[in-house]
Coordinates of C-alpha atoms and ligand atoms in Angstrom, one line a residue:
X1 CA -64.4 -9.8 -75.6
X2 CA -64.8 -7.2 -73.1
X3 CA -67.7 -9.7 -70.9
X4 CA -67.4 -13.4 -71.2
X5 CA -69.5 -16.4 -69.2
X6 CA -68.4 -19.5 -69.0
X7 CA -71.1 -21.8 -67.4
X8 CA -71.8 -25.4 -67.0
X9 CA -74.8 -26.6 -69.4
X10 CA -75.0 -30.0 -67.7
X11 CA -75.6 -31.6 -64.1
X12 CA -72.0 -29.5 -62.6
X13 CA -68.6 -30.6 -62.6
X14 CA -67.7 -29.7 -66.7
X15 CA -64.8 -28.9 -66.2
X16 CA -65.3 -25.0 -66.0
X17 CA -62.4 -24.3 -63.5
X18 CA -60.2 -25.4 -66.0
X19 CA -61.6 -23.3 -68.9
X20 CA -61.5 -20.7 -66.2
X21 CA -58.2 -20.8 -65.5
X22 CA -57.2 -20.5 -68.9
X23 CA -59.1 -17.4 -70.0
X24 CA -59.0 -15.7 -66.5
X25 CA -54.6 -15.2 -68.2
X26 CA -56.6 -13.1 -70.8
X27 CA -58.8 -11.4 -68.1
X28 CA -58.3 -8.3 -65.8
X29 CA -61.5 -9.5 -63.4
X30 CA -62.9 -13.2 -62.3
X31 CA -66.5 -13.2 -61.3
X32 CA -68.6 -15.6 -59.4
X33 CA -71.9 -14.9 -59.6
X34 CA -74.3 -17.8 -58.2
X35 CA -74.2 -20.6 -56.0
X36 CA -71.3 -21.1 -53.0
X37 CA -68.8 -23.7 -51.6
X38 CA -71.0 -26.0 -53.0
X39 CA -69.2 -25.6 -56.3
X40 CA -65.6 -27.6 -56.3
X41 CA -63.4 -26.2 -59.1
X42 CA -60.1 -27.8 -60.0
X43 CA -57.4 -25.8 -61.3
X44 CA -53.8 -28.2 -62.7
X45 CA -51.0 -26.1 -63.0
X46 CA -47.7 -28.2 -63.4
X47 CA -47.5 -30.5 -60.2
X48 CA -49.8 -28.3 -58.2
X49 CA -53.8 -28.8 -58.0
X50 CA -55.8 -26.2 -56.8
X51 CA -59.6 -27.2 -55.8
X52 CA -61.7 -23.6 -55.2
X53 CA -64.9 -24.2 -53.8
X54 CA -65.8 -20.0 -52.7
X55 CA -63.1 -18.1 -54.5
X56 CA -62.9 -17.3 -58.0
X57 CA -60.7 -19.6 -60.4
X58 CA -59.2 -16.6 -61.4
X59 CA -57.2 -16.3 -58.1
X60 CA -54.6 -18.8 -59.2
X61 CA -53.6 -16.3 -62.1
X62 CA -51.3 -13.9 -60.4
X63 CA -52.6 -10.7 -62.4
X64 CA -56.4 -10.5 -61.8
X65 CA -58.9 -9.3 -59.8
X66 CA -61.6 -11.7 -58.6
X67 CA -65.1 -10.6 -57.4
X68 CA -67.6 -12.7 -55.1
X69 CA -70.6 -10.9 -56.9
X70 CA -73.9 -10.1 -54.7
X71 CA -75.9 -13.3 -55.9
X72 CA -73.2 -15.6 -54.1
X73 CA -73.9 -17.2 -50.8
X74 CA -70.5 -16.6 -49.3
X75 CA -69.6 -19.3 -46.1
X76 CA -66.8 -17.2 -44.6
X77 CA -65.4 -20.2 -42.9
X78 CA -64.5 -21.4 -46.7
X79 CA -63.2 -18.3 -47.6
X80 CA -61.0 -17.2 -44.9
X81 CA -59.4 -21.4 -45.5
X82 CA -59.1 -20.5 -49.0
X83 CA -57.8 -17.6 -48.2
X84 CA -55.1 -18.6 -46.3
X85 CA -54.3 -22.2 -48.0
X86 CA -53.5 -20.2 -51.1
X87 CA -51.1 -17.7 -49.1
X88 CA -49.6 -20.7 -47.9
X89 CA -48.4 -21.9 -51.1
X90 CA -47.6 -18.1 -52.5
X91 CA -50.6 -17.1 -54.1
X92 CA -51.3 -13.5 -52.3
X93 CA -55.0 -12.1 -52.6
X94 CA -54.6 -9.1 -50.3
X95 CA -56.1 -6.2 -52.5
X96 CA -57.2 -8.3 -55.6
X97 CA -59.9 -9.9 -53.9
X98 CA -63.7 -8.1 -53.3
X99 CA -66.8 -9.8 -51.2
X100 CA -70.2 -7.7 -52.2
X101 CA -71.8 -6.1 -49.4
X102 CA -74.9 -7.7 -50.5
X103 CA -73.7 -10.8 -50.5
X104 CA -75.8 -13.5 -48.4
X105 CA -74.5 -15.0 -45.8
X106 CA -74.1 -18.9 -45.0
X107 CA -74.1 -19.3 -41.4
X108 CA -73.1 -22.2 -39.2
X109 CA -77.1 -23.0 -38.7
X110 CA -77.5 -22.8 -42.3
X111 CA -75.2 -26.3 -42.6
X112 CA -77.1 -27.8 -39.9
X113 CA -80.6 -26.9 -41.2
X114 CA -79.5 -28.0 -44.8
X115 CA -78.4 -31.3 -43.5
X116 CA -81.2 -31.9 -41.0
X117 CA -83.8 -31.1 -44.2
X118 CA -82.2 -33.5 -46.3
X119 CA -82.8 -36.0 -42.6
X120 CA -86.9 -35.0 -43.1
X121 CA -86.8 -36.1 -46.6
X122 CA -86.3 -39.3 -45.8
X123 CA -86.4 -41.4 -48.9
X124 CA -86.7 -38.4 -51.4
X125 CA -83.6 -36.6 -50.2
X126 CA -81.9 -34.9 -52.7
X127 CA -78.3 -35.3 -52.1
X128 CA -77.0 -32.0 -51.2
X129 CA -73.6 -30.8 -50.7
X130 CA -74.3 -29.8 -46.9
X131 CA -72.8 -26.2 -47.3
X132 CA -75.8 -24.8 -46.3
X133 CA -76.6 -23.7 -50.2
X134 CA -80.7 -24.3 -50.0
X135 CA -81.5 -22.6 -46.3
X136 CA -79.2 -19.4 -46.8
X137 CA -80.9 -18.7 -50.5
X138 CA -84.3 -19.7 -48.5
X139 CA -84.0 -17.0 -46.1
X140 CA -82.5 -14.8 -48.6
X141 CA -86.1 -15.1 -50.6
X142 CA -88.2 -15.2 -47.8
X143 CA -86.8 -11.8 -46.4
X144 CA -84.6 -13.4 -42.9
X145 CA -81.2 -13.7 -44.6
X146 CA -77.9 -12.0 -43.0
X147 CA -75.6 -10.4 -45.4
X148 CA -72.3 -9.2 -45.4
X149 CA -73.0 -5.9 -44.8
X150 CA -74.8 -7.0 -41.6
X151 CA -72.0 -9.0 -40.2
X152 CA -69.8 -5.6 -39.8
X153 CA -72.1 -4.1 -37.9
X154 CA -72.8 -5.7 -34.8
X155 CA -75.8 -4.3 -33.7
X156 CA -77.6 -5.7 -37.2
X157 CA -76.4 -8.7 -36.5
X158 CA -78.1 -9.1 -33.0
X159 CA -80.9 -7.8 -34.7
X160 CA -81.5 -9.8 -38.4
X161 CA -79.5 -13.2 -37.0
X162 CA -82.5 -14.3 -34.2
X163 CA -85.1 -13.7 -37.3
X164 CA -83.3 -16.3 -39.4
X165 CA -83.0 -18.8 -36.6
X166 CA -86.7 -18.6 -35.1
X167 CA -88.1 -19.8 -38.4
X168 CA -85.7 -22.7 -38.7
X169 CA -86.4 -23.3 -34.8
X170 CA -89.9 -23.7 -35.9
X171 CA -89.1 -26.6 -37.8
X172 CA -86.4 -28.3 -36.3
X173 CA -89.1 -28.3 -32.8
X174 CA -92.0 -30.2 -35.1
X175 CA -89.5 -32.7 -36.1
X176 CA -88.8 -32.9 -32.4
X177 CA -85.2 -32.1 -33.1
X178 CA -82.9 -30.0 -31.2
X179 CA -83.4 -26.1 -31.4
X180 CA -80.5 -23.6 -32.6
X181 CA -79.3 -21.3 -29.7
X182 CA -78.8 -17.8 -31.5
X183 CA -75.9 -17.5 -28.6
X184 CA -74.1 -20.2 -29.2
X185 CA -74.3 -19.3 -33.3
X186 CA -73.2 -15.7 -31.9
X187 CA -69.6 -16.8 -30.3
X188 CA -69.5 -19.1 -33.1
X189 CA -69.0 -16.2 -36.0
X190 CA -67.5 -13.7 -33.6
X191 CA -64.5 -12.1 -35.0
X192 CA -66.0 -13.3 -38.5
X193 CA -67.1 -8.8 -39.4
X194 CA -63.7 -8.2 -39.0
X195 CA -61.5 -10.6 -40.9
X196 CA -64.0 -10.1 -44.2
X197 CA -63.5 -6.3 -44.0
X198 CA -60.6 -5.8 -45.6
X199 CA -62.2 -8.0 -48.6
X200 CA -65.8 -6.3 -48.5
X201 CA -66.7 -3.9 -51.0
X202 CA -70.0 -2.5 -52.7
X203 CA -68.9 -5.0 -55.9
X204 CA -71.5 -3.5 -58.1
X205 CA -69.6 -0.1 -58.1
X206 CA -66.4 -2.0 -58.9
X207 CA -67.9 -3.9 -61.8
X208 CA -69.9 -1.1 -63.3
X209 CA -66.5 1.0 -63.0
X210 CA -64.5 -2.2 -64.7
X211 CA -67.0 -2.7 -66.9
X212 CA -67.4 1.2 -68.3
X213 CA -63.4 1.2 -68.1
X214 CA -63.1 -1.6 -70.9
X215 CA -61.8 -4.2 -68.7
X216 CA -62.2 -7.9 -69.8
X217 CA -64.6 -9.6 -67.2
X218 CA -64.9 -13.6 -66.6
X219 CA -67.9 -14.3 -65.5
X220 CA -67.6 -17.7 -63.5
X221 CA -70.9 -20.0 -63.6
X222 CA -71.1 -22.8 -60.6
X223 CA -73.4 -25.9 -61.4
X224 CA -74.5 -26.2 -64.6
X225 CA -78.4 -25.6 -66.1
X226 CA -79.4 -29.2 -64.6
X227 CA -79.3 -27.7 -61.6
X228 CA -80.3 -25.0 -62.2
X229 CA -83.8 -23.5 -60.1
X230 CA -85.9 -22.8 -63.1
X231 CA -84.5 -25.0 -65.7
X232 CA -83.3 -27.8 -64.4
X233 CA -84.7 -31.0 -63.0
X234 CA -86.5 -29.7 -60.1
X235 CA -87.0 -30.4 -57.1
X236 CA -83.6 -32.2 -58.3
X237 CA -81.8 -28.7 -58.4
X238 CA -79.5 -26.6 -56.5
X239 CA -81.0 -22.9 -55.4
X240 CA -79.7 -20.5 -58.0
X241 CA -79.8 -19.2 -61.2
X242 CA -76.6 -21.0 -63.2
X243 CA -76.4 -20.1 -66.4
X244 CA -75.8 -16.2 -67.6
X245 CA -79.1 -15.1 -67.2
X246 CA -78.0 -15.5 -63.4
X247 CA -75.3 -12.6 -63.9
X248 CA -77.2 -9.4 -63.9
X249 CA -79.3 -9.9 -60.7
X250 CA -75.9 -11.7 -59.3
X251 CA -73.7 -8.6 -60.5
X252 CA -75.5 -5.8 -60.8
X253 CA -73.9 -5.4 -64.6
X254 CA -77.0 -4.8 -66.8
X255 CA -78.3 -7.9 -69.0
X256 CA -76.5 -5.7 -72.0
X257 CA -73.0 -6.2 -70.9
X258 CA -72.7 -9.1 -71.6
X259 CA -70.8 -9.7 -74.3
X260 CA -70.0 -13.8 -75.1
X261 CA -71.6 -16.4 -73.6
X262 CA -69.1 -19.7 -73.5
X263 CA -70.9 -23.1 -72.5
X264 CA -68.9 -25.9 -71.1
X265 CA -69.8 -29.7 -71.5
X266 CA -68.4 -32.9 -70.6
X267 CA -68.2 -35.4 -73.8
X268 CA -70.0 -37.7 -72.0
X269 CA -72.8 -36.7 -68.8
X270 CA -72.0 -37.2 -65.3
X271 CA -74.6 -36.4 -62.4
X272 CA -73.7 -36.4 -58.4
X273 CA -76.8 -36.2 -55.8
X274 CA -79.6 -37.7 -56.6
X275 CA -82.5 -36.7 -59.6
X276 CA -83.1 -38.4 -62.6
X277 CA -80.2 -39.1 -65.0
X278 CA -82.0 -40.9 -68.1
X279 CA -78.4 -41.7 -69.9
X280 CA -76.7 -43.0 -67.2
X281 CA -75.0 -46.5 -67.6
X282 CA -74.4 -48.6 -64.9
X283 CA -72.4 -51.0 -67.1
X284 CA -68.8 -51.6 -67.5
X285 CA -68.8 -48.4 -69.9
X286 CA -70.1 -46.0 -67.5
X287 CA -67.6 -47.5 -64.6
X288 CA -64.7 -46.9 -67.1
X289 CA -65.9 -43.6 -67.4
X290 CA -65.4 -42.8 -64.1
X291 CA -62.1 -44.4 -63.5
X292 CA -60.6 -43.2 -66.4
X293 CA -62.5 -39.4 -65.8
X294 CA -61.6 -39.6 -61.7
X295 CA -65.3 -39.0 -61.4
X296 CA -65.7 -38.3 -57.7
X297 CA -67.1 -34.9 -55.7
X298 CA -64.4 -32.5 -55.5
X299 CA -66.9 -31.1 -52.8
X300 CA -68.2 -34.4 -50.9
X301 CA -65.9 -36.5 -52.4
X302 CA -68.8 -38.9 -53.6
X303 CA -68.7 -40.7 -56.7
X304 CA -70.6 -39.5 -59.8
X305 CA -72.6 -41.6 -61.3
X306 CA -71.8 -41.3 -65.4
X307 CA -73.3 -42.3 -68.9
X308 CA -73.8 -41.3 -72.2
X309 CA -74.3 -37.5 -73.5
X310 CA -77.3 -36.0 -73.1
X311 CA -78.0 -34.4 -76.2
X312 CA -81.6 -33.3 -75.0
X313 CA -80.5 -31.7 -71.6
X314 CA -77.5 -29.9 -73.4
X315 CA -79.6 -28.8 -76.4
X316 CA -81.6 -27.3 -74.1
X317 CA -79.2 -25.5 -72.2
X318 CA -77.1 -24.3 -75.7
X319 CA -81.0 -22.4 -76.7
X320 CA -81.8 -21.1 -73.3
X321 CA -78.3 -19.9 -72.4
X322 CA -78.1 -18.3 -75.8
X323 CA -74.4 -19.7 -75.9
X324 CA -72.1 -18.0 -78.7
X325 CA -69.8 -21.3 -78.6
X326 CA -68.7 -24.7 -76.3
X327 CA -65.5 -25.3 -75.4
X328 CA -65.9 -30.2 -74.9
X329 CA -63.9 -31.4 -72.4
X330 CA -62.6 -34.4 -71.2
X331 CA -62.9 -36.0 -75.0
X332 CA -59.7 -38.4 -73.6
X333 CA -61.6 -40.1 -71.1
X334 CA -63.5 -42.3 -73.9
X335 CA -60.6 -43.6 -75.3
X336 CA -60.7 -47.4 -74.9
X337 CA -64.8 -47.6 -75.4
X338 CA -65.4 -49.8 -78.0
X339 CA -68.5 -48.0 -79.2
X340 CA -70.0 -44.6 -77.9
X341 CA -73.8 -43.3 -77.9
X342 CA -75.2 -40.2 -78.0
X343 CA -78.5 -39.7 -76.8
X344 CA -80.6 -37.8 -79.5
X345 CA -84.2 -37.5 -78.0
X346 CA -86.1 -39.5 -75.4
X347 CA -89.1 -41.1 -75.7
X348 CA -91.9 -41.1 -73.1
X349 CA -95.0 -43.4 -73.5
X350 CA -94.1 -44.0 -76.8
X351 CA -93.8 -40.3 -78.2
X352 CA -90.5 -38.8 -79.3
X353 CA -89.7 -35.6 -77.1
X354 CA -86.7 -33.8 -77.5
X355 CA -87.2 -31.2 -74.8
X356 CA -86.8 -32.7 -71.3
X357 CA -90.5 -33.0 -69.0
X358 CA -91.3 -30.6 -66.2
X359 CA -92.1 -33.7 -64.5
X360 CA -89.6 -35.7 -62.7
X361 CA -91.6 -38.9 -63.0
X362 CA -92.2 -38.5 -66.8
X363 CA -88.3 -37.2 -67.1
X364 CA -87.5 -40.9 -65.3
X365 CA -89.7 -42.2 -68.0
X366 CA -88.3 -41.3 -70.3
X367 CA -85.9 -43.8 -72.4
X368 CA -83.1 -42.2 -74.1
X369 CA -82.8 -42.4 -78.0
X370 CA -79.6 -43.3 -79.0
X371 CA -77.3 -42.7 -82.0
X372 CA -74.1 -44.8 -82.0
X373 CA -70.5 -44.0 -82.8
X374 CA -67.6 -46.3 -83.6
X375 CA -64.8 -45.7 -80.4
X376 CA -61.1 -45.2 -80.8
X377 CA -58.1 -47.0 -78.3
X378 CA -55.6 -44.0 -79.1
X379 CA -54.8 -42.2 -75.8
X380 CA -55.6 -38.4 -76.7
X381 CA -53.7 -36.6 -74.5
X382 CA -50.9 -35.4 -77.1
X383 CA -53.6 -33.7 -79.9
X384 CA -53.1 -30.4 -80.1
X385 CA -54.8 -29.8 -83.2
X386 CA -58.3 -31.5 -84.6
X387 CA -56.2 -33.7 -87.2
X388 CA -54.1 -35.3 -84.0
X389 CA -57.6 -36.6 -83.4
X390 CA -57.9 -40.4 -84.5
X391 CA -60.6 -39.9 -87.5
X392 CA -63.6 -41.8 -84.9
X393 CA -63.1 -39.1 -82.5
X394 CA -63.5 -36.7 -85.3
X395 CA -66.7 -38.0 -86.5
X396 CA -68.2 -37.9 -82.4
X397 CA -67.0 -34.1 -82.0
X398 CA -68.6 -33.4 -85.0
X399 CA -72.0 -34.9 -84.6
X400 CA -72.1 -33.0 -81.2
X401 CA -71.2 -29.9 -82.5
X402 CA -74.3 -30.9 -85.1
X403 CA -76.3 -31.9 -82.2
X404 CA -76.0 -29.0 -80.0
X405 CA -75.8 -26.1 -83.0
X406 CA -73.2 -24.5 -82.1
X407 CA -69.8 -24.3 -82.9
X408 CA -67.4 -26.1 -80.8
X409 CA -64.1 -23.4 -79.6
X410 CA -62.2 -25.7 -77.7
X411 CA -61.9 -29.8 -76.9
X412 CA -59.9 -30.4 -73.7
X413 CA -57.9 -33.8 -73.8
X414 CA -56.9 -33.4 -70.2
X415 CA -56.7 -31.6 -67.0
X416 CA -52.9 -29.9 -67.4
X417 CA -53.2 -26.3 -68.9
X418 CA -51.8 -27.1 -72.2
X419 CA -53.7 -30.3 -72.9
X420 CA -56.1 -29.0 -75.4
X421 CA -57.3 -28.1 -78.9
X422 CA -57.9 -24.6 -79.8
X423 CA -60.3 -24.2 -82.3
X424 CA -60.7 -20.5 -83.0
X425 CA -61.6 -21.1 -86.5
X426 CA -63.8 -23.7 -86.1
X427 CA -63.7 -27.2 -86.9
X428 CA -62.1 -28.2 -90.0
X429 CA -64.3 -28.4 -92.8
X430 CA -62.2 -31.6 -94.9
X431 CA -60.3 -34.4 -92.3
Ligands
LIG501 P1 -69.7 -27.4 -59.7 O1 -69.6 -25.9 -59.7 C1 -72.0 -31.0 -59.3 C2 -75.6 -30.8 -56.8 C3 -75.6 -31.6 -55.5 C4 -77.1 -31.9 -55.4 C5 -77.8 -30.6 -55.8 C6 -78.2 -29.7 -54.7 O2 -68.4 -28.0 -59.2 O3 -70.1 -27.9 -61.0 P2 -76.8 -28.0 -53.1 O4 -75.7 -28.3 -52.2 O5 -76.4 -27.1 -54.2 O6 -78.1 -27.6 -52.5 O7 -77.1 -29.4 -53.9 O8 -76.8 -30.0 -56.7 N1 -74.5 -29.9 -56.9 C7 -73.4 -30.1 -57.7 N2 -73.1 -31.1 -58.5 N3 -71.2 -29.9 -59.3 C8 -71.5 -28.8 -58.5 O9 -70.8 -27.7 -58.6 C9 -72.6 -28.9 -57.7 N4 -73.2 -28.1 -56.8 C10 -74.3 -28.7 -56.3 O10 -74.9 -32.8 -55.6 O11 -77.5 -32.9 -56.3
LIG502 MG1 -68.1 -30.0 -58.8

């Protein structure tokens, strides 16, 4: 398929880097689209681990293109390390790597503002991942931000970066904290204009031109629909548009071009930050989860809290995404749990809901609905095909598959390229 998105339909960290990775061998061009460094995408190939916070997953595959699309916040001090820690270890992006013109711009003051807003909030902070993601898509909407285009020219700069910092200046001096000197942010990025030329492009031309050329596009989601601004658990959310529908405004390819939307969840629900997480088990199960997942921030190294599968926030994501089909990763990590839940619908005050509140008081209300599933103790890591699976681990994938409607393409049974099931044809009907 000419246009394919692959997109997190949870709270982040599905695994998408991986299911990147894999298709991007398949793909002339890699596309983010959304978000920034806040994103931490891990890539196994052989003894090497790549984690990609700002680039593309696609950059580890020596044959493609890979586009930071205009709805990206792009923190050039991420990019110019990811840059070069790639060319260190032989992976050359010179000339298969373009930065929109339009992209956004996080700034140093951007980090400090994010992190000093989380300070204001006190007791309802929301667990960020201090890379500036919430005050560079601020000023970006309120009509202050500094984009890439800007920072070639320097005389735009002088002029857009002071309006960006006087607002946040505002704030900081009612808090009583200390101001931001547009100088000192000045020598700061100096030098910055130049080193991103050589990647700067106007991206939409080259993806319209890919695009109208037949060239297969991977469109790389960050975060998942939990976080999402309009669909997920807000104020609990990150500040962009996740899913596909974040890929027009974030590409400039029209909503049509879109070919095959691919949606990527965890076997079991993990959430990092804070916001409500209605399945989460703070039992013995949840910790094994965890361990036997590596569940920590590949951004902020923090631990993730983890518990059962959401079957109402992925439902949810599977109709509003429109996704064509779900690739299930990390199915291996349950093995060992002597009994597995799925959480069907919740119930707040009494009354069955199976679409999550607007609310974040009624969502931590709410009190999951669970169906139950025999475990298995076999270490998956060998299946390569559905019938490799123990028949217990049959019967879960199937009733998510049921759960979700939608066929299931792929179950991942670890991190390592080939570590996985391909189901093209579906699911076998008979075990
Ligand atoms: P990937 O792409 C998991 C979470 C943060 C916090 C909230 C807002 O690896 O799945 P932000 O810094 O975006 O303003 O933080 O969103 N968050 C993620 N959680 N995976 C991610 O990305 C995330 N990016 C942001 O923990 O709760
Ligand atoms: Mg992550």
């Amino acid at each position: 398929m000419p246009v394919t998105c692959v997109f997190g339909m949870q709270w982040g960290d599905e695994g998408k880097g991986r299911i990147v990775d894999l298709l991007a061998a398949e793909s002339d061009l890699v596309v983010r689209y959304q978000g920034g460094a806040n994103a931490g995408h891990t890539v196994v190939v052989g003894e090497e681990r790549y984690v990609l916070h700002l680039l593309p997953s696609g950059a580890i595959q020596p044959g493609t293109t890979n586009v930071i699309g205009n709805g990206v916040v792009v923190d050039p001090e991420v990019l110019f390390h990811e840059v070069d820690s790639l060319a260190a270890r032989g992976i050359d992006l010179s000339g298969r790597l373009f930065v929109s013109d339009r992209a956004h711009v996080v700034m140093p003051h951007h980090k400090r503002m994010d992190e000093a807003l989380e300070k204001l909030r006190g007791d309802d902070a929301l667990g960020t991942t201090s890379r500036g993601i919430g005050p560079t898509y601020g000023d970006k909407v309120r009509r202050a931000g500094l984009r890439v285009a800007d920072l070639l020219e320097p005389s735009r700069y002088e002029d857009v970066l002071p309006k960006s910092i006087e607002a946040w200046n505002a704030i900081l001096a009612r808090a009583e904290m200390a101001p931001i000197d547009v100088g000192a942010v000045m020598d700061e990025t100096r030098g910055w204009g130049e080193r991103l030329r050589p990647f700067v492009a106007d991206t939409v031309a080259v993806l319209l031109d890919a695009w109208r050329g037949g060239k297969r596009i991977l469109m790389e989601g960050a975060q998942g629909v939990g976080l999402d601004v309009d669909h997920g658990t807000y104020p609990y959310v990150t500040s962009s548009t996740t899913g596909p529908a974040g890929i027009p405004a974030g590409t400039g390819l029209p909503p049509r071009a879109l070919d095959r939307i691919l949606g990527i969840v965890k076997a079991y629900t993990t959430r990092v930050g804070a916001g409500p997480f209605p399945t989460r088990d703070t039992g013995p199960s949840g910790q094994r989860m965890g361990e036997q997942g590596h569940e920590f921030g590949a951004t902020t190294g923090r631990p993730r809290d983890c518990g059962w599968f959401d079957g109402v926030l992925a439902k949810r994501a599977a109709a509003t995404q429109g996704v064509d089909a779900v690739a299930l990763m990390k199915l291996d990590v349950l093995s060992g749990l002597e009994e597995l839940k799925v959480c069907t619908t919740y119930e707040l005050d009494g009354t069955r809901i199976d679409a999550p509140p607007a609310w974040t008081g009624d969502l931590e209300a709410c009190v999951p609905v669970y169906e139950t599933f025999p475990g298995w103790e076999e270490d998956l890591g060998g299946a390569r095909q559905f019938h490799d699976l123990p028949a217990t681990a049959q019967t879960y994938v199937r009733a998510l598959q049921d759960l979700l409607g939608c066929p299931i393409e792929m179950i991942s049974v670890g991190a390592e390229r080939e570590r996985f099931i391909p189901l093209d044809e579906g699911i076998p009907v008979s075990v």
